[in-house]
Short mmCIF file of C-alpha atoms and ligand atoms in Angstrom, two decimals:
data_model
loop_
_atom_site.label_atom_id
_atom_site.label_comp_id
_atom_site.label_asym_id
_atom_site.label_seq_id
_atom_site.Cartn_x
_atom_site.Cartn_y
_atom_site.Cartn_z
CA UNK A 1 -52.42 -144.38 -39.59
CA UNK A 2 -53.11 -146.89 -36.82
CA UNK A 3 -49.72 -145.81 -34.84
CA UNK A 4 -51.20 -142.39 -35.15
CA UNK A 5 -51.39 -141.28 -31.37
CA UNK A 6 -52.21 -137.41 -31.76
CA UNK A 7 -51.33 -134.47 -29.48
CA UNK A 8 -54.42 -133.24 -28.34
CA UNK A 9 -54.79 -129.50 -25.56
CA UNK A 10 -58.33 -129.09 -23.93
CA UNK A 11 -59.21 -125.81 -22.69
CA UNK A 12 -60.97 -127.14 -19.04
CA UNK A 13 -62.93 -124.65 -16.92
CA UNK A 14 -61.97 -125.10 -13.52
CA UNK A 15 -66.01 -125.23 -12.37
CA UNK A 16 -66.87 -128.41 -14.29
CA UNK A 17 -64.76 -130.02 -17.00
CA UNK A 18 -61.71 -129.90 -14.85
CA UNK A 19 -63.34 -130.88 -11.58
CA UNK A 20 -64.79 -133.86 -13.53
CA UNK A 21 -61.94 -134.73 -14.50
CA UNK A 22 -60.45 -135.03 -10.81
CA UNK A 23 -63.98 -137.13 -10.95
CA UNK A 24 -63.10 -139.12 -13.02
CA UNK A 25 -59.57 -139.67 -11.71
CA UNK A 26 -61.23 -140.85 -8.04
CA UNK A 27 -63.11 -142.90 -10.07
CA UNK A 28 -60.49 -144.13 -11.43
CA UNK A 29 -61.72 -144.18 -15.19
CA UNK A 30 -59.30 -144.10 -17.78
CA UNK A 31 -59.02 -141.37 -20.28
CA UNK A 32 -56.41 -141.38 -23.26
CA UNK A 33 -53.05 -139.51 -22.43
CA UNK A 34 -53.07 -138.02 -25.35
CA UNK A 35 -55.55 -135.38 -23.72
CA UNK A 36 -53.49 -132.50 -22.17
CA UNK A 37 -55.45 -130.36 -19.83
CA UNK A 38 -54.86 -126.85 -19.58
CA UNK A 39 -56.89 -124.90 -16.13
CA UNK A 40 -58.70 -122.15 -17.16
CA UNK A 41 -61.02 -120.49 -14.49
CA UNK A 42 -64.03 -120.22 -16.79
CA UNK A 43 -64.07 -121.13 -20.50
CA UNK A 44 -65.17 -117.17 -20.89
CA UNK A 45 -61.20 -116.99 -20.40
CA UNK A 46 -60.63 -118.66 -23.66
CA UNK A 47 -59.00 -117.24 -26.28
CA UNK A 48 -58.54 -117.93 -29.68
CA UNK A 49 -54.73 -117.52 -29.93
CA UNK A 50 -54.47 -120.13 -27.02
CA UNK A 51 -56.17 -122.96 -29.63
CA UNK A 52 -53.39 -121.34 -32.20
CA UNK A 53 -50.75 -121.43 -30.04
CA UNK A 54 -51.91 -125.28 -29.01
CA UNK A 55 -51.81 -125.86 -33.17
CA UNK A 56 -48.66 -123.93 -33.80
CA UNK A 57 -46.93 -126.05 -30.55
CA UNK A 58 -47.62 -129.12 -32.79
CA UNK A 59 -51.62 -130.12 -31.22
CA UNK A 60 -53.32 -132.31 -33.62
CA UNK A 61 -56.55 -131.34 -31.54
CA UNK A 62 -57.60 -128.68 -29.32
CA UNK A 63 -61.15 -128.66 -27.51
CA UNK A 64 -62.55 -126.34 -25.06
CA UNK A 65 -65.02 -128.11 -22.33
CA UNK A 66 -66.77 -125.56 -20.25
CA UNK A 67 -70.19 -125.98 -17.74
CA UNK A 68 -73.57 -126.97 -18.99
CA UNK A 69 -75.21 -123.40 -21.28
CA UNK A 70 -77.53 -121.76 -17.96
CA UNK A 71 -75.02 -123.40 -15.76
CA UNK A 72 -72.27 -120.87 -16.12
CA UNK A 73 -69.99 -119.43 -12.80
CA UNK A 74 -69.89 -116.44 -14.76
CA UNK A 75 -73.15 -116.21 -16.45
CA UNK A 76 -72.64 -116.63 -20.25
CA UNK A 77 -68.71 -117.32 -20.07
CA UNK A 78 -69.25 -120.92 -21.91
CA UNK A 79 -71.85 -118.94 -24.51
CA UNK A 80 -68.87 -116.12 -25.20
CA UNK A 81 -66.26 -119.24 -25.69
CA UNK A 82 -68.61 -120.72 -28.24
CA UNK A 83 -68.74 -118.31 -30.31
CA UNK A 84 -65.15 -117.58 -30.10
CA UNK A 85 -65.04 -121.65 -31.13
CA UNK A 86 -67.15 -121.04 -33.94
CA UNK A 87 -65.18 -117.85 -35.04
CA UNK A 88 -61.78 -119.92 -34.85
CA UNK A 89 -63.72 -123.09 -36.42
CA UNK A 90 -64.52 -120.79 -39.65
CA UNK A 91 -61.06 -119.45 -39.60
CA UNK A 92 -59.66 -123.40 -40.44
CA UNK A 93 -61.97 -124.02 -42.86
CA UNK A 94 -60.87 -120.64 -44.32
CA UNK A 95 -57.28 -121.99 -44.18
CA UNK A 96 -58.64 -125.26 -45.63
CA UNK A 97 -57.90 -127.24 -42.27
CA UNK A 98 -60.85 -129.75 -40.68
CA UNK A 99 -63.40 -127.77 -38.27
CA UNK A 100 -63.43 -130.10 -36.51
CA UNK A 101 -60.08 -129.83 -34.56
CA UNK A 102 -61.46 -127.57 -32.80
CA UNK A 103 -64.55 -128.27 -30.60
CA UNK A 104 -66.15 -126.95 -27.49
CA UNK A 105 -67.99 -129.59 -25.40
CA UNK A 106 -70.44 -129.07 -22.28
CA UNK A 107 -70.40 -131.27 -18.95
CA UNK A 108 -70.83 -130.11 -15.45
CA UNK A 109 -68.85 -130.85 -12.30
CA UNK A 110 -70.42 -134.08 -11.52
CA UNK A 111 -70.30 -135.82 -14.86
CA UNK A 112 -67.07 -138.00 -14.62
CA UNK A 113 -67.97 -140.51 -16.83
CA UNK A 114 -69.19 -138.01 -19.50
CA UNK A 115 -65.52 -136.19 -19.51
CA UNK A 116 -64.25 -139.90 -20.34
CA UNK A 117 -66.02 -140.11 -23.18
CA UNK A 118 -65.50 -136.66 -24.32
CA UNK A 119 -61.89 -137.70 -23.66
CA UNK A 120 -62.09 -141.04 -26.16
CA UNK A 121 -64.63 -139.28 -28.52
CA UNK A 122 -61.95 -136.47 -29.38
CA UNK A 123 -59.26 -137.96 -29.59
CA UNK A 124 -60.58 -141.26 -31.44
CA UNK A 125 -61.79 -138.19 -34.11
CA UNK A 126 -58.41 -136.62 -34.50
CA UNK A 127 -57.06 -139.84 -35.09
CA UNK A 128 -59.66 -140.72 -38.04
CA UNK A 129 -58.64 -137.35 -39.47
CA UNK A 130 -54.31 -138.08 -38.87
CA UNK A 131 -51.98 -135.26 -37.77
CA UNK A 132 -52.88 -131.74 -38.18
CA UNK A 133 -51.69 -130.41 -41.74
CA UNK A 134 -50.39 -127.50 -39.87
CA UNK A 135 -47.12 -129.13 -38.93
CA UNK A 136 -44.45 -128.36 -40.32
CA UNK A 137 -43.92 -130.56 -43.35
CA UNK A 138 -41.09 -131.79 -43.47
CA UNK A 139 -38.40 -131.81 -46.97
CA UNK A 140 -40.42 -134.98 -48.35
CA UNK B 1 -64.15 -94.21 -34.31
CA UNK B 2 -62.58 -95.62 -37.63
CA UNK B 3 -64.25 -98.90 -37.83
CA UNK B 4 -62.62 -101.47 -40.11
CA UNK B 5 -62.48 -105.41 -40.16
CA UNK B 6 -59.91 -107.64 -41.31
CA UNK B 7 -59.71 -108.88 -45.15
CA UNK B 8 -60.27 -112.13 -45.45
CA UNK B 9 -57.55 -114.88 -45.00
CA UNK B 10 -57.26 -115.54 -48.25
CA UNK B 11 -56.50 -112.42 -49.28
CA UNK B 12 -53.71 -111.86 -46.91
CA UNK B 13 -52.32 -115.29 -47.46
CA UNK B 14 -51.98 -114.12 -51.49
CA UNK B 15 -49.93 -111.19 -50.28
CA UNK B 16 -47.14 -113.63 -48.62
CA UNK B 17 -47.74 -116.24 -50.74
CA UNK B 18 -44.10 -115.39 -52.21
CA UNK B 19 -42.45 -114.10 -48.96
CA UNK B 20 -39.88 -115.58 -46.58
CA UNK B 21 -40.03 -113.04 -43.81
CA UNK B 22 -43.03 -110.68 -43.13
CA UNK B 23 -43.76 -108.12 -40.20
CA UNK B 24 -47.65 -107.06 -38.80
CA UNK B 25 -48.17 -104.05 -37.55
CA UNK B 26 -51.13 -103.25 -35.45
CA UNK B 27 -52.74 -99.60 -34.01
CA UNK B 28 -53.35 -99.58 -30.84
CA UNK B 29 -55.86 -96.74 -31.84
CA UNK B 30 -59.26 -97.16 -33.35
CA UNK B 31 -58.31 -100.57 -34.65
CA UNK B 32 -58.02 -101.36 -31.34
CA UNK B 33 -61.42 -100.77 -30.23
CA UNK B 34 -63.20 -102.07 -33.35
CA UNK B 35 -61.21 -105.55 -32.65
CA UNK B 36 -59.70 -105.29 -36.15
CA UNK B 37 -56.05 -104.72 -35.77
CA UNK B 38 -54.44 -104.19 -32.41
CA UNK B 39 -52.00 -106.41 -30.17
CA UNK B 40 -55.07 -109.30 -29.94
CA UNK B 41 -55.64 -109.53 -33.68
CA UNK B 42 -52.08 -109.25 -34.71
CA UNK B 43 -51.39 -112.17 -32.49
CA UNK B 44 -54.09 -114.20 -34.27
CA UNK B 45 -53.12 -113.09 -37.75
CA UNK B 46 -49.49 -113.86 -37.18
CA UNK B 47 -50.34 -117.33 -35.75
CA UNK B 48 -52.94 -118.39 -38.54
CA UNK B 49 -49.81 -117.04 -41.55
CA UNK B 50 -47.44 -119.35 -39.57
CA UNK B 51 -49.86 -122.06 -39.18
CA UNK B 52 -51.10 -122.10 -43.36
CA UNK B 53 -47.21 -121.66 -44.60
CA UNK B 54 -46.09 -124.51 -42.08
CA UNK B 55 -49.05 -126.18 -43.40
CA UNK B 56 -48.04 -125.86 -46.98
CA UNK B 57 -44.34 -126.48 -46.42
CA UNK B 58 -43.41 -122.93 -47.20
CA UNK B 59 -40.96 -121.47 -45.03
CA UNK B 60 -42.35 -118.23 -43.43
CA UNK B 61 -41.15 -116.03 -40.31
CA UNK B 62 -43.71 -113.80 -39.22
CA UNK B 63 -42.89 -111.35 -36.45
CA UNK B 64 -45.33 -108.64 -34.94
CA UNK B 65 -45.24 -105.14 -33.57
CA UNK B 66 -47.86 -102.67 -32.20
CA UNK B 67 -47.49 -98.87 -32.69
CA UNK B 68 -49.18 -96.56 -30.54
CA UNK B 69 -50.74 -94.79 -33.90
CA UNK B 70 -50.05 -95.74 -37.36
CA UNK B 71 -51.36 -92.21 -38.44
CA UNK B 72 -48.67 -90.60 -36.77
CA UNK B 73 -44.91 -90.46 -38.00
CA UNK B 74 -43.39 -89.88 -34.83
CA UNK B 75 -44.54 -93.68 -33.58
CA UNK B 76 -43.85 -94.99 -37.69
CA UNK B 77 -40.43 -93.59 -36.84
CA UNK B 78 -40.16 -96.80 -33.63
CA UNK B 79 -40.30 -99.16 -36.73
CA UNK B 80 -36.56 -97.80 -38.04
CA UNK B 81 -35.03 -100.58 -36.34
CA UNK B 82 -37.52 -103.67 -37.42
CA UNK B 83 -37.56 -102.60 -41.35
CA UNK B 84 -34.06 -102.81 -40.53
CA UNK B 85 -34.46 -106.44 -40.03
CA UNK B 86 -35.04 -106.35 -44.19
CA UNK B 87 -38.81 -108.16 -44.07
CA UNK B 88 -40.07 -108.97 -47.61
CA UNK B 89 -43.21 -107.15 -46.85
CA UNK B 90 -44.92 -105.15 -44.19
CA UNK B 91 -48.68 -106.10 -43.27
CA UNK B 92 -50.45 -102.94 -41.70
CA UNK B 93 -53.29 -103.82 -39.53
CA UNK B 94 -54.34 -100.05 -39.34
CA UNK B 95 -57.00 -98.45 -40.92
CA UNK B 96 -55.55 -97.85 -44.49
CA UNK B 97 -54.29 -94.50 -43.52
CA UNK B 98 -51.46 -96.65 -41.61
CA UNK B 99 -49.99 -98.13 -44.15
CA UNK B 100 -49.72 -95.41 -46.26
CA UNK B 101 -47.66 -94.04 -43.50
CA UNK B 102 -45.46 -96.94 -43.55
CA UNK B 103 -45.17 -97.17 -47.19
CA UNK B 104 -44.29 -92.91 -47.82
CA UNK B 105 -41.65 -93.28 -44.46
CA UNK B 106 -39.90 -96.79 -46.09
CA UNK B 107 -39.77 -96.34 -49.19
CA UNK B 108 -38.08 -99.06 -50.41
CA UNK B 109 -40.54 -101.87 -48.21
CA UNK B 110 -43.33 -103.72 -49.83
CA UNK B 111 -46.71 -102.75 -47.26
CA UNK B 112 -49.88 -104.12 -47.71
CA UNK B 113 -53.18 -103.05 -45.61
CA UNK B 114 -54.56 -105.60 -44.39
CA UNK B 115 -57.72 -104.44 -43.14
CA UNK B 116 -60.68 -102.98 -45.38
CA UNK B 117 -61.48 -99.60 -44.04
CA UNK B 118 -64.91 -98.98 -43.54
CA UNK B 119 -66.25 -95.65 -42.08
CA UNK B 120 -66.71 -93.46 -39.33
CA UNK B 121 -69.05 -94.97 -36.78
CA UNK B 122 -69.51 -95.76 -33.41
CA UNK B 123 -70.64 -99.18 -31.23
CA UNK B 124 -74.12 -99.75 -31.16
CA UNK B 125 -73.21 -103.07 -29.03
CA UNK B 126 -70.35 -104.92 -28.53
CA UNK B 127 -69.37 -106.34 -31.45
CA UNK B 128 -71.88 -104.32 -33.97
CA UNK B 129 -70.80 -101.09 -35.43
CA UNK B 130 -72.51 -98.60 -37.37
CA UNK B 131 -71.93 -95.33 -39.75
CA UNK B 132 -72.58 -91.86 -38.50
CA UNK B 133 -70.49 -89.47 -40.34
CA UNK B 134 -69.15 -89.28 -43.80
CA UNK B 135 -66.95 -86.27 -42.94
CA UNK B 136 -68.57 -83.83 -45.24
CA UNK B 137 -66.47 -80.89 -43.45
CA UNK B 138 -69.63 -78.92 -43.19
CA UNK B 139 -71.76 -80.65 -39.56
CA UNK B 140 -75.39 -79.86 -39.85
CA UNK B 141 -76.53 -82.41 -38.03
CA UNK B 142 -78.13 -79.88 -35.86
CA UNK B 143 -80.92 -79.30 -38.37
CA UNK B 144 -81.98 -82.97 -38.20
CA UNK B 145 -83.00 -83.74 -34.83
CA UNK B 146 -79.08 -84.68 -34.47
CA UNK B 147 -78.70 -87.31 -36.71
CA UNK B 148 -76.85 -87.27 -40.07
CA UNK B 149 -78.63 -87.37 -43.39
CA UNK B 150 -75.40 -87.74 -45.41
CA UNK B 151 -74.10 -90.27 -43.61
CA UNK B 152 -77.34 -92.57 -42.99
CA UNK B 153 -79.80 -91.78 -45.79
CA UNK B 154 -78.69 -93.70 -48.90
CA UNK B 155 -78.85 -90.76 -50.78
CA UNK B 156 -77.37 -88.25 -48.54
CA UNK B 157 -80.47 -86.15 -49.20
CA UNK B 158 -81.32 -83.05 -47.19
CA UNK B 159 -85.10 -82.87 -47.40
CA UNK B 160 -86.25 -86.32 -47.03
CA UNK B 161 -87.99 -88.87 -47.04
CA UNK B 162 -88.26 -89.79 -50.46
CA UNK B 163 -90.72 -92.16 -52.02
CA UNK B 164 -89.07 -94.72 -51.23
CA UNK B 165 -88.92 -94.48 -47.26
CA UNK B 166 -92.09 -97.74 -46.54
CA UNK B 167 -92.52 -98.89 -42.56
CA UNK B 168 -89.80 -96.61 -41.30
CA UNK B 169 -87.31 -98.53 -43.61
CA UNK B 170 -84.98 -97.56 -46.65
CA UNK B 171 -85.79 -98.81 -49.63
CA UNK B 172 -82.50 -100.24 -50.50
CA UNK B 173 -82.32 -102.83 -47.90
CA UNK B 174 -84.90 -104.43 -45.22
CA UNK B 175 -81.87 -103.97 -42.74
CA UNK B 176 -81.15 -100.31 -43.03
CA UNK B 177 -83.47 -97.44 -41.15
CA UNK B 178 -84.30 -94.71 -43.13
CA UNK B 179 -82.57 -91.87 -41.19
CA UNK B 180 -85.60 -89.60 -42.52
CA UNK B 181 -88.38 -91.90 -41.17
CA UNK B 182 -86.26 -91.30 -37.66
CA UNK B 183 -85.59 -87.70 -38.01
CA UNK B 184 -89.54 -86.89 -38.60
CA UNK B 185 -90.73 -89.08 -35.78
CA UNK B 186 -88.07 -87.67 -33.80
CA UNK B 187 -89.38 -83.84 -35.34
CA UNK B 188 -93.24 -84.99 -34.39
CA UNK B 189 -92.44 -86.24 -30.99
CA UNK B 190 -90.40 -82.81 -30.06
CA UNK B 191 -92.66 -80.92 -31.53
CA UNK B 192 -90.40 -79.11 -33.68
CA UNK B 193 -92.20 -79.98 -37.20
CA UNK B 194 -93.11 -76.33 -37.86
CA UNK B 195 -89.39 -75.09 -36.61
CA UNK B 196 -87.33 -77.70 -37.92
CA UNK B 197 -88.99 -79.97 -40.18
CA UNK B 198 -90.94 -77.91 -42.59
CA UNK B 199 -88.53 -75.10 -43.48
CA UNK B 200 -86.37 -76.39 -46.72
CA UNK B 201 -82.87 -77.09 -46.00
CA UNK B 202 -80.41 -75.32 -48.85
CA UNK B 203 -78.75 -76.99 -51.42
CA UNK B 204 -75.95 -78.21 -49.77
CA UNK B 205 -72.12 -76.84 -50.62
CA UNK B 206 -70.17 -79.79 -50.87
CA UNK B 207 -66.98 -78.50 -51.79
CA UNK B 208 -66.35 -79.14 -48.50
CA UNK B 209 -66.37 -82.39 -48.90
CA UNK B 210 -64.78 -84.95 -50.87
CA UNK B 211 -66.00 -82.96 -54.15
CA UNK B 212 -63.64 -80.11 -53.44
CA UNK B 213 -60.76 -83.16 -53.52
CA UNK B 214 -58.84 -84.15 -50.87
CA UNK B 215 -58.29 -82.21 -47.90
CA UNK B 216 -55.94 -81.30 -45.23
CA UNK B 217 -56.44 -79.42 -42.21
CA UNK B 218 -53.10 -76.97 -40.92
CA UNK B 219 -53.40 -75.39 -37.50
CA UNK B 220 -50.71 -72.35 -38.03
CA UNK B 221 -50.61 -72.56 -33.99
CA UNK B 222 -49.80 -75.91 -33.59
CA UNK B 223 -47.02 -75.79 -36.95
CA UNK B 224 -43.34 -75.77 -35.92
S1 LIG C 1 -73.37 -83.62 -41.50
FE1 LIG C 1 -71.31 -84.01 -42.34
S2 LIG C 1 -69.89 -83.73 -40.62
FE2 LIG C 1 -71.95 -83.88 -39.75
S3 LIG C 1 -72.20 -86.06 -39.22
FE3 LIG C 1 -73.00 -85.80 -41.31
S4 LIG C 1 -71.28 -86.22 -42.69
FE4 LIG C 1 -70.44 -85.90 -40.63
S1 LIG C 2 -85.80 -94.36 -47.90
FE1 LIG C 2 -85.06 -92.87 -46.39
S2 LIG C 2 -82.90 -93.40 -46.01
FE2 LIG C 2 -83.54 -94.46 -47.88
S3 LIG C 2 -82.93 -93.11 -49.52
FE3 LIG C 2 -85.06 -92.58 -49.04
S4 LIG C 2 -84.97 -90.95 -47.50
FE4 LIG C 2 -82.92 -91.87 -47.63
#
């Protein structure tokens, strides 16, 4: 599955993951295109039909990245996401799909570098475990 | 509130195992509110059945629909033009009074519930829910320092505690208060022992209740 070059949404709270991403775009540091970011003004916005919309749109991966826990704009908005992760992370394994497509990572503002290698680390996992099973097989 | 919670996914995914084109209905009533069945959930549902068919290469369509009630048939009624659509099974995401609904006004449509209903309760927190009535038809909650003895002693008994009542907790489970435990403190701390607390409650009629089989309430004012 080495041509394998998965689809992968992250869920990027405006006060961190996504400003170190534009970090790690002065920086210029490289992150795999395969990573799609999606704004969302705290990760407390989450919701779990946005990672099952992602899947159903054809994501191989979907991970949410909100601010350090304590670090929160909003207080506990990165501690409500969790669990919502968690919640959606039990559903898969109830529909026999890998956990682990779904993750929620932690970085704050400043940590360019670190939303690199979130950026490698993900994707390099979805592509040890191949496309998602949820698409659509097709007549084989 | 009704509270309820959602069966589990396997469960539902056996009911459209067989099915080409399904329909979930949500409540925008108490299903709502215990974040069991309304618009939210019936989003998620219908996404995760799409997501497992596509995963299994089954062809499934799965469209979805909130009522205002389910326990109403003047909002069943606004599904007319849907079951027109001839779906191969309804999924109510009402308490299980819903679907019943569904099922006596369509007839000829295959409804399943797919929630477990659970009792009458209220929020304790967000997220946590808890019994407090059991709808005997007969309140006498009054005589307990307001709380219900039916509902939240494991044996519905109405001179309590019984032997079994240790540390202020039930015997049947380290996790459950016994009610009687809280109604005596409660008694001791108002000082209404002598008042309240000592004089025996009566046996209790409960033909009220689900014993006297099941009921129905008509308001002759409110009849057409
Ligand atoms: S006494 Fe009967 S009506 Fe009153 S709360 Fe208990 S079960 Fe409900
Ligand atoms: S321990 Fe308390 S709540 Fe449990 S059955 Fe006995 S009186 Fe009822």
């Amino acid at each position: 599955m080495s041509d394998f070059e998965p689809k992968i949404i992250a869920f990027c709270c405006q006060y961190c993951a996504y400003s170190a991403a534009d970090m790690a775009g002065s920086m210029r540091l490289q992150y795999p295109t395969n990573v799609e970011i999606v704004l969302i003004p705290c990760t407390g916005r989450f919701d779990m039909l946005f990672a099952l919309k992602a899947f159903e749109g054809g994501a191989d991966g979907v991970y949410v990245a909100g601010c350090l826990e304590g670090t929160c704009h909003f207080l506990d908005g990165n501690i409500r996401a969790k669990k919502r992760v968690n919640y959606l992370r039990n559903e898969l394994k109830n529909m026999g799909v890998e956990e682990e497509r779904l993750r929620m990572y932690n970085l704050s503002a400043s940590q360019g570098p670190r939303f690199m290698e979130i950026a490698y680390e993900f994707t390099d996992l979805i592509k040890q475990l191949g496309p998602s099973p949820f698409k659509k097989k097709d007549a084989a | 509130m009704i509270i309820a919670e959602r069966k589990p996914f396997e469960e539902l995914k056996g009911f459209v195992a067989d099915k080409k084109k399904v329909l979930v209905v949500g409540c925008r009533g108490c299903v709502t509110v215990c974040n069991a069945g309304g618009t939210k959930e019936v989003g998620i549902l219908a996404s995760e059945l799409r997501l497992d068919a596509g995963k299994d290469g089954r062809e499934l369509t799965v469209d979805e629909h909130t009522l205002e009630r389910q326990c109403d048939p003047e909002y069943i009624e606004e599904l007319v033009e849907m079951v027109g659509k001839n779906y191969d099974a309804i999924l109510s995401m009402a308490c299980s009074v819903g679907p019943q609904f569904i099922s006596t006004r369509y007839p000829d449509q295959t409804v399943y519930p797919s929630l477990n209903t659970l009792f009458m309760g209220g929020a304790l927190q967000h997220g946590i829910w808890a019994e407090r009535c059991q709808g005997c038809g007969n309140c006498v909650i009054h005589n307990f320092g307001g709380m219900c003895p039916v509902a939240r002693c494991a044996k519905s008994l109405q001179n309590g505690p019984c032997g079994g009542s240790a540390n202020g907790v039930c015997e049947i489970s380290k996790e459950v208060d016994c009610i009687w435990h809280l109604i005596a403190t409660k008694m001791m701390e108002t000082g209404k022992v002598e008042t309240d607390f000592a004089p025996v409650q009566p046996i209790k009629d409960w033909s009220t209740s689900r014993d006297g089989g099941p009921r129905k309430v008509v308001r002759e004012d409110l009849v057409k």
